Amino acid sequence: MQITVKSAFENAKLRYVLDYIFVERFGCNYELNPDIEAVDSVKIGYGISENVDIAIPNTGFLQENEIINFEPEVKIDNKNQIFVFPSDLSSDLPFDIFSAIFFFLSRYEEYVNADRDLHQRFDCQHSFAYKNGFHNRAVVDEWVMMLREHIAEKFPKIVFKTEMPSISLTIDVDMMFSYQTKGLLRNVAAAFRDFFKGKFASLVERSCVLLGFRKDPFNTFDKIENICKKNNIVPIFFILCANKRTAFDKNGNIRKKKSVEIIKKLKTFSEIGLHPSYYSMNNKENIFEEKKLLEEVLGQSVSKARFHFLRINIPKSYLELSEAGFTDDYTMGFASKEGFRAGTTLPFKFFDLQNNKVLPLTIHPFSVMDGSLRDYQKLSLQESEKILMQKTSYIKSINGCFQLLIHNNIMSEKSMWSGWSKLIENVLETFKS
C-alpha cells in the first residue's frame, strides 16, 4: 500500500520532511501530488481536507521563504502529549506535524536565537524545548510514532518498517594518556606543580607510569573493549588531534609510538572518528589538517566527527565538515544537561536552511554525556545512575537509539569517577536486556 500526499504547494522543505517520515522512518514509498492517484493508497491531505483519508493542518511555516525570528506555539493536552504548531482546524491530528518535525530537525531555532554560552555553544538553557519544559522528550520520535499508529489504525493492512531500540557507545578521547606522550618538558613542569601543590600521590603515579612500572590511568581501552564485546557493541572513538596545545586542547602527540599502538588497537574492534579541536569551530583549515593527521596515523580515511567541547556553529560547521569529506557528525547534543537537542534519538540528514537543500551529512544525536551529569550538574553516582536508567527506559519505550557519550578517562575509576565504569557497563547491559 502506497502513501499519497496531497498539498497545495511543493518545495524542498516539504520534500525533506516527507522523505524523513515515510522513506527513512516508515520504510515505504510515497508520492506528492501525483497526476494519477494509485487506487490502493493512503491519501494524506496537507492543508487539504476533501477526498483524503487523513487530514493534517498546514500552518504555512514550510511555505516561508525567509528565515524569520519567531517561536511556534506549544500545547500540551490532558494525556501529556506535546503539540508544536497546534491548529484548531478540524483535522485528524491537532497540529501541523510536518512543520513541527522540520522545525526541530533543521535546527531552525539555532539560526534565529543568538544566545550562546561562554564557549559560544547553543546549550540546553537556550533551547525552545527547555524553555517549554520538554527537552527530555524526543518529541520528533513521539510524533512519528503517533502518525504511524494513526495510519495503522485506519489501514490495518499497511506494512511499515519495524523500528527496534538500539544503543550506541561513543567515546571522546581528549587525552589518550594522562602522562605518556606529553613530552619531557610538560611532564617535568607538571611534576613540579604536583610537588608544590602537595599532590604527592600524583607525583608518584606519574613517575611510576613514565618509568614503565604502572599503566597510564587514562589508558582504559582494554576495559572498554571488554565491556563492548560482552554486550555486542561496536563503539566509536573520536580522537583529538590538535597540532597546537591550548587551554582546551591538551592531547599528546598522536604520532608517538604508544599513541600509534593504541590507535591501531582501537581499529581492530571499533570505528574511529575525528574529534576536531576547540578552535576548529569556524576554522576549516584546522579541520582539514587534523583529519589528514589522523588518517595518516590510522592508515585509512575518516568520515565521522564530533567537535571538541561540542562547539558547532550551525550551519557553518556542517558545511565545513561536508566540504572536508565527512559524512557523519555526532555533535548534536547539549553540554550542560541531558536532553534531545533535535527532538529525536535517531540519525537524520541535515537540511541547510540558507541554501535550501539537504547536505550529504547525517547527524547522529546523543542524549546524555558523562560530563553533563558529573561536571556540570555535580550529580552523585547514584543520581547519575537514576537519570541514565530513566533514559534507558524511555528510549526503549519509543524504539529509539540511546547514544551515550563518555570519555576514556572516566573508566579509570580515579577520584570523582569512582564507580563509573561499572555504571556504564550496567547501563549497556540493562538496555541490551
Coordinates of C-alpha atoms in Angstrom, one line a residue:
M1 CA 0.0 0.0 0.0
Q2 CA 1.4 3.4 -1.0
I3 CA 1.2 6.8 0.6
T4 CA -0.2 9.7 -1.4
V5 CA 0.3 13.2 -0.1
K6 CA -1.9 16.0 -1.5
S7 CA -0.7 19.5 -0.9
A8 CA -1.4 23.0 -2.3
F9 CA 2.3 23.6 -2.6
E10 CA 5.6 21.7 -3.2
N11 CA 9.1 22.7 -2.1
A12 CA 12.4 21.3 -0.8
K13 CA 11.3 21.7 2.9
L14 CA 8.2 19.7 2.4
R15 CA 10.0 17.0 0.4
Y16 CA 12.7 16.8 3.2
V17 CA 10.0 16.1 5.9
L18 CA 8.1 13.6 3.7
D19 CA 11.4 11.8 2.9
Y20 CA 12.3 11.6 6.5
I21 CA 8.9 10.3 7.8
F22 CA 7.8 8.0 5.0
V23 CA 11.1 6.8 3.5
E24 CA 13.5 6.9 6.4
R25 CA 11.2 6.1 9.3
F26 CA 8.3 4.2 7.8
G27 CA 10.3 2.5 5.1
C28 CA 7.7 3.0 2.4
N29 CA 7.1 4.8 -0.8
Y30 CA 5.1 8.0 -1.2
E31 CA 4.0 10.3 -4.0
L32 CA 3.4 14.0 -3.7
N33 CA 0.6 15.4 -5.8
P34 CA 0.7 12.6 -8.5
D35 CA -1.1 13.2 -11.7
I36 CA -2.8 9.8 -11.3
E37 CA -3.5 8.6 -7.8
A38 CA -2.9 4.9 -7.0
V39 CA -6.2 3.1 -6.3
D40 CA -4.8 1.3 -3.3
S41 CA -3.2 4.2 -1.4
V42 CA -3.4 6.1 1.8
K43 CA -4.4 9.6 0.9
I44 CA -3.0 12.3 3.3
G45 CA -4.1 15.8 2.8
Y46 CA -1.7 18.6 4.0
G47 CA -3.9 21.6 4.3
I48 CA -6.5 19.7 2.3
S49 CA -9.4 18.0 3.9
E50 CA -11.6 16.9 1.0
N51 CA -11.3 13.4 -0.6
V52 CA -8.5 12.4 1.8
D53 CA -8.2 9.6 4.4
I54 CA -6.1 11.6 6.9
A55 CA -6.1 15.4 7.1
I56 CA -3.1 17.3 8.5
P57 CA -3.4 21.1 9.1
N58 CA -1.0 23.4 7.3
T59 CA 0.1 26.5 9.4
G60 CA 2.1 27.9 6.5
F61 CA 5.5 27.6 8.2
L62 CA 7.0 25.4 5.4
Q63 CA 6.0 27.9 2.8
E64 CA 8.0 30.7 4.3
N65 CA 10.9 31.9 2.0
E66 CA 12.8 33.8 4.7
I67 CA 14.3 32.7 8.0
I68 CA 12.3 34.7 10.5
N69 CA 12.8 35.2 14.2
F70 CA 9.9 33.5 16.0
E71 CA 9.0 30.7 18.3
P72 CA 6.0 28.5 17.5
E73 CA 3.1 27.9 19.9
V74 CA 3.1 24.8 22.1
K75 CA 0.1 23.0 23.5
I76 CA 0.1 20.0 25.9
D77 CA -3.1 18.0 26.3
N78 CA -4.5 16.1 29.2
K79 CA -2.6 13.0 28.1
N80 CA 0.7 14.9 28.3
Q81 CA 1.0 14.9 24.5
I82 CA 3.0 17.8 23.2
F83 CA 1.9 19.7 20.1
V84 CA 4.0 22.3 18.3
F85 CA 2.3 24.4 15.6
P86 CA -1.1 23.5 17.1
S87 CA -4.2 24.1 15.0
D88 CA -7.9 24.4 15.8
L89 CA -9.0 23.3 12.4
S90 CA -10.9 20.1 12.1
S91 CA -8.2 17.5 11.3
D92 CA -7.0 14.0 12.2
L93 CA -4.1 15.5 14.1
P94 CA -4.4 18.6 16.2
F95 CA -1.2 20.2 14.9
D96 CA 1.0 20.7 11.9
I97 CA 3.2 17.7 12.3
F98 CA 5.2 18.3 9.2
S99 CA 6.2 21.9 10.3
A100 CA 6.9 20.7 13.8
I101 CA 9.3 18.0 12.7
F102 CA 11.0 20.3 10.3
F103 CA 11.4 23.0 13.0
F104 CA 13.4 20.6 15.1
L105 CA 15.4 18.6 12.6
S106 CA 16.5 21.7 10.6
R107 CA 17.6 23.3 13.9
Y108 CA 15.7 26.4 12.8
E109 CA 16.0 28.0 16.3
E110 CA 19.7 28.0 16.1
Y111 CA 19.6 30.3 13.1
V112 CA 17.4 32.8 14.8
N113 CA 18.4 32.6 18.5
A114 CA 21.7 34.3 19.1
D115 CA 22.1 33.2 22.7
R116 CA 25.2 31.2 23.4
D117 CA 27.3 30.1 26.5
L118 CA 30.9 31.1 27.3
H119 CA 32.2 28.6 24.8
Q120 CA 29.9 30.0 22.1
R121 CA 27.6 26.9 22.2
F122 CA 23.9 26.7 21.8
D123 CA 23.2 24.9 25.0
C124 CA 20.2 23.4 26.7
Q125 CA 19.1 26.6 28.5
H126 CA 18.8 28.4 25.1
S127 CA 16.6 25.8 23.5
F128 CA 12.9 26.1 22.7
A129 CA 12.2 22.7 24.2
Y130 CA 13.9 23.5 27.5
K131 CA 12.0 26.8 27.8
N132 CA 8.8 24.9 27.3
G133 CA 9.7 22.1 29.7
F134 CA 10.1 19.2 27.3
H135 CA 13.8 18.9 26.5
N136 CA 13.9 15.4 27.9
R137 CA 11.2 14.3 25.4
A138 CA 12.2 13.0 22.0
V139 CA 9.1 14.7 20.5
V140 CA 10.0 14.0 16.9
D141 CA 10.1 10.3 17.6
E142 CA 6.9 10.6 19.6
W143 CA 5.2 12.4 16.7
V144 CA 6.4 9.9 14.1
M145 CA 5.1 7.1 16.3
M146 CA 1.8 9.0 16.7
L147 CA 1.3 9.3 12.9
R148 CA 2.3 5.7 12.3
E149 CA -0.3 4.5 14.8
H150 CA -2.9 6.8 13.4
I151 CA -2.4 5.4 9.8
A152 CA -2.2 1.8 11.0
E153 CA -5.5 2.2 12.9
K154 CA -7.3 3.3 9.8
F155 CA -5.4 0.9 7.5
P156 CA -4.5 -2.3 9.4
K157 CA -3.0 -4.0 6.4
I158 CA -0.4 -1.4 5.8
V159 CA 3.2 -2.6 6.4
F160 CA 5.8 -0.2 7.8
K161 CA 9.5 -0.8 8.6
T162 CA 9.9 -2.2 12.1
E163 CA 11.9 0.1 14.4
M164 CA 13.8 -1.5 17.3
P165 CA 15.5 0.1 20.2
S166 CA 19.3 0.2 20.0
I167 CA 22.2 1.6 22.0
S168 CA 25.5 3.2 20.8
L169 CA 28.6 3.9 22.9
T170 CA 30.7 6.8 21.6
I171 CA 33.9 7.8 23.4
D172 CA 35.7 11.1 23.1
V173 CA 39.5 10.7 23.5
D174 CA 40.5 14.2 24.7
M175 CA 43.7 12.7 26.2
M176 CA 44.7 9.2 25.3
F177 CA 47.2 9.2 28.2
S178 CA 47.4 11.2 31.4
Y179 CA 51.2 11.2 31.4
Q180 CA 52.6 9.4 28.4
T181 CA 53.3 11.1 25.0
K182 CA 53.2 14.5 26.7
G183 CA 56.9 15.2 26.2
L184 CA 59.6 15.8 28.8
L185 CA 59.1 19.5 29.4
R186 CA 55.3 19.1 30.0
N187 CA 55.9 16.2 32.4
V188 CA 58.7 17.9 34.3
A189 CA 56.6 21.1 34.7
A190 CA 53.6 19.1 35.8
A191 CA 55.7 17.2 38.3
F192 CA 56.9 20.4 39.9
R193 CA 53.3 21.7 40.0
D194 CA 52.2 18.5 41.8
F195 CA 55.1 18.8 44.3
F196 CA 54.4 22.4 45.2
K197 CA 50.6 21.7 45.5
G198 CA 51.2 18.7 47.7
K199 CA 49.8 16.2 45.2
F200 CA 52.3 13.6 46.1
A201 CA 50.1 10.7 45.0
S202 CA 50.0 12.1 41.5
L203 CA 53.8 12.7 41.6
V204 CA 54.4 9.1 42.5
E205 CA 51.9 7.8 39.9
R206 CA 53.4 10.0 37.2
S207 CA 56.9 8.6 38.0
C208 CA 55.7 5.0 38.0
V209 CA 53.9 5.4 34.7
L210 CA 56.8 7.1 32.9
L211 CA 59.3 4.5 34.2
G212 CA 57.0 1.7 33.0
F213 CA 56.1 0.3 36.4
R214 CA 52.4 1.2 36.1
K215 CA 49.8 1.5 33.3
D216 CA 48.8 5.1 32.4
P217 CA 45.4 5.7 34.2
F218 CA 43.7 7.1 31.0
N219 CA 44.7 4.0 29.0
T220 CA 41.3 2.3 29.7
F221 CA 40.9 1.0 26.1
D222 CA 41.2 -2.7 27.1
K223 CA 38.4 -2.3 29.6
I224 CA 36.2 -0.5 27.1
E225 CA 36.9 -3.3 24.6
N226 CA 35.9 -6.0 27.0
I227 CA 32.7 -4.2 28.0
C228 CA 31.7 -3.6 24.4
K229 CA 32.5 -7.2 23.3
K230 CA 30.5 -8.5 26.2
N231 CA 27.4 -6.5 25.1
N232 CA 28.0 -7.0 21.3
I233 CA 28.5 -3.3 20.7
V234 CA 30.9 -1.7 18.2
P235 CA 32.0 1.6 19.8
I236 CA 33.1 4.8 18.1
F237 CA 36.2 6.6 19.3
F238 CA 36.6 10.3 18.5
I239 CA 40.3 11.2 18.8
L240 CA 41.6 14.7 19.4
C241 CA 44.5 15.6 17.1
A242 CA 45.1 19.2 17.8
N243 CA 48.5 20.3 16.4
K244 CA 48.8 23.1 18.9
R245 CA 48.4 22.8 22.7
T246 CA 45.8 25.2 24.1
A247 CA 44.0 25.6 27.4
F248 CA 41.3 23.4 25.9
D249 CA 43.3 21.0 23.7
K250 CA 45.7 19.0 25.9
N251 CA 46.1 15.9 23.9
G252 CA 49.6 14.3 23.5
N253 CA 51.4 13.7 20.2
I254 CA 49.4 11.0 18.3
R255 CA 52.5 10.3 16.2
K256 CA 54.3 8.9 19.2
K257 CA 54.8 5.2 19.2
K258 CA 52.5 4.5 22.1
S259 CA 49.7 6.6 20.6
V260 CA 50.0 4.8 17.3
E261 CA 49.9 1.4 19.0
I262 CA 46.6 2.4 20.8
I263 CA 45.0 3.7 17.6
K264 CA 46.0 0.6 15.7
K265 CA 44.5 -1.5 18.5
L266 CA 41.2 0.5 18.5
K267 CA 40.9 -0.1 14.8
T268 CA 40.5 -3.8 15.4
F269 CA 37.3 -3.6 17.4
S270 CA 35.8 -0.1 16.9
E271 CA 35.1 2.7 14.5
I272 CA 37.3 5.8 14.7
G273 CA 36.4 9.4 14.0
L274 CA 38.0 12.8 14.4
H275 CA 37.4 15.0 17.4
P276 CA 38.1 18.4 15.8
S277 CA 39.9 20.6 18.3
Y278 CA 38.4 23.5 20.3
Y279 CA 39.5 26.2 17.8
S280 CA 38.3 24.2 14.8
M281 CA 34.9 25.8 15.0
N282 CA 34.9 28.5 12.3
N283 CA 38.4 27.3 11.1
K284 CA 38.1 24.8 8.3
E285 CA 41.9 24.7 7.8
N286 CA 42.2 23.1 11.3
I287 CA 39.6 20.5 10.4
F288 CA 41.4 19.6 7.1
E289 CA 44.8 19.4 8.9
E290 CA 43.6 17.3 11.8
K291 CA 41.7 14.9 9.5
K292 CA 44.8 14.4 7.4
L293 CA 46.9 13.7 10.5
L294 CA 44.5 11.1 11.9
E295 CA 44.2 9.4 8.5
E296 CA 48.0 9.2 8.2
V297 CA 48.3 7.6 11.6
L298 CA 45.3 5.4 11.1
G299 CA 46.1 4.3 7.6
Q300 CA 42.6 4.8 6.3
S301 CA 40.1 7.5 5.6
V302 CA 38.0 9.1 8.4
S303 CA 34.3 10.1 7.8
K304 CA 32.9 10.6 11.3
A305 CA 33.4 13.6 13.5
R306 CA 32.4 15.1 16.8
F307 CA 33.6 18.6 17.7
H308 CA 35.6 19.0 20.9
F309 CA 33.6 20.8 23.7
L310 CA 30.6 20.2 21.4
R311 CA 31.4 23.6 19.7
I312 CA 29.4 23.8 16.5
N313 CA 28.1 26.8 14.6
I314 CA 25.1 25.8 12.5
P315 CA 25.1 25.7 9.6
K316 CA 28.8 26.7 9.0
S317 CA 30.3 23.8 10.9
Y318 CA 28.3 21.3 9.0
L319 CA 29.1 22.9 5.7
E320 CA 32.8 22.7 6.5
L321 CA 32.6 19.1 7.7
S322 CA 30.9 18.2 4.4
E323 CA 33.5 20.1 2.4
A324 CA 36.2 18.2 4.3
G325 CA 34.7 14.9 3.2
F326 CA 32.9 13.9 6.4
T327 CA 29.6 12.0 6.0
D328 CA 28.5 11.7 9.7
D329 CA 28.5 14.1 12.7
Y330 CA 27.9 13.2 16.3
T331 CA 28.0 16.6 18.0
M332 CA 24.2 17.2 18.2
G333 CA 23.5 17.3 21.9
F334 CA 23.7 19.5 25.0
A335 CA 26.8 20.1 27.1
S336 CA 25.3 21.1 30.5
K337 CA 22.3 18.9 30.7
E338 CA 20.9 15.7 29.3
G339 CA 18.2 16.1 26.6
F340 CA 17.2 15.8 23.0
R341 CA 18.6 18.9 21.2
A342 CA 17.0 18.0 17.8
G343 CA 13.9 16.2 19.4
T344 CA 15.0 12.8 18.1
T345 CA 17.2 9.9 19.2
L346 CA 17.7 8.7 15.6
P347 CA 20.0 9.8 12.8
F348 CA 18.8 12.3 10.2
K349 CA 20.1 14.2 7.1
F350 CA 20.9 17.8 7.7
F351 CA 18.9 20.4 5.8
D352 CA 20.8 23.6 5.1
L353 CA 18.2 26.4 5.5
Q354 CA 20.5 29.1 4.0
N355 CA 20.9 27.2 0.7
N356 CA 17.5 25.4 0.9
K357 CA 19.0 21.9 0.3
V358 CA 19.9 18.7 2.0
L359 CA 23.6 18.2 2.8
P360 CA 25.2 14.8 2.3
L361 CA 25.8 14.7 6.1
T362 CA 24.0 12.5 8.6
I363 CA 23.5 13.8 12.1
H364 CA 23.7 11.3 15.0
P365 CA 22.2 13.0 18.1
F366 CA 23.2 11.9 21.6
S367 CA 21.0 12.4 24.6
V368 CA 23.4 12.4 27.6
M369 CA 27.1 13.0 28.2
D370 CA 29.1 11.8 31.3
G371 CA 30.4 15.3 31.9
S372 CA 26.9 16.8 31.8
L373 CA 26.0 14.7 34.9
R374 CA 29.2 14.8 36.9
D375 CA 31.0 18.1 35.8
Y376 CA 28.2 20.5 35.0
Q377 CA 25.4 19.3 37.3
K378 CA 27.7 17.9 40.1
L379 CA 25.5 14.8 40.5
S380 CA 26.5 11.9 42.6
L381 CA 27.0 8.4 41.2
Q382 CA 23.5 7.4 42.4
E383 CA 21.8 10.5 40.9
S384 CA 23.6 9.9 37.6
E385 CA 22.6 6.3 37.6
K386 CA 18.9 7.3 38.1
I387 CA 19.0 9.6 35.1
L388 CA 20.7 7.1 32.9
M389 CA 18.3 4.3 33.8
Q390 CA 15.4 6.7 33.2
K391 CA 16.8 7.4 29.7
T392 CA 17.2 3.7 29.1
S393 CA 13.6 3.0 29.9
Y394 CA 12.2 6.0 27.9
I395 CA 14.3 5.4 24.8
K396 CA 13.4 1.7 24.7
S397 CA 9.7 2.7 25.0
I398 CA 9.8 4.7 21.8
N399 CA 12.1 2.3 19.9
G400 CA 14.8 4.9 19.8
C401 CA 18.6 4.8 19.8
F402 CA 20.3 5.6 23.1
Q403 CA 23.6 7.2 22.0
L404 CA 25.7 7.6 25.1
L405 CA 28.7 9.9 25.1
I406 CA 31.6 9.1 27.5
H407 CA 35.3 9.9 27.8
N408 CA 38.0 7.3 28.1
N409 CA 39.3 8.8 31.4
I410 CA 36.1 8.2 33.3
M411 CA 36.8 4.5 33.1
S412 CA 39.9 4.9 35.1
E413 CA 37.9 5.0 38.4
K414 CA 40.1 7.8 39.6
S415 CA 38.8 10.2 42.2
M416 CA 35.4 11.7 41.1
W417 CA 34.9 9.0 38.5
S418 CA 34.9 6.2 41.1
G419 CA 32.2 3.6 40.2
W420 CA 31.6 5.0 36.7
S421 CA 33.0 2.1 34.7
K422 CA 30.6 -0.3 36.5
L423 CA 27.7 2.2 35.9
I424 CA 28.4 2.4 32.2
E425 CA 28.5 -1.4 32.0
N426 CA 25.2 -1.7 33.9
V427 CA 23.5 0.8 31.5
L428 CA 24.7 -1.2 28.5
E429 CA 23.6 -4.5 30.0
T430 CA 20.2 -3.1 31.1
F431 CA 19.5 -1.7 27.7
K432 CA 20.5 -4.9 25.9
S433 CA 18.3 -7.0 28.2

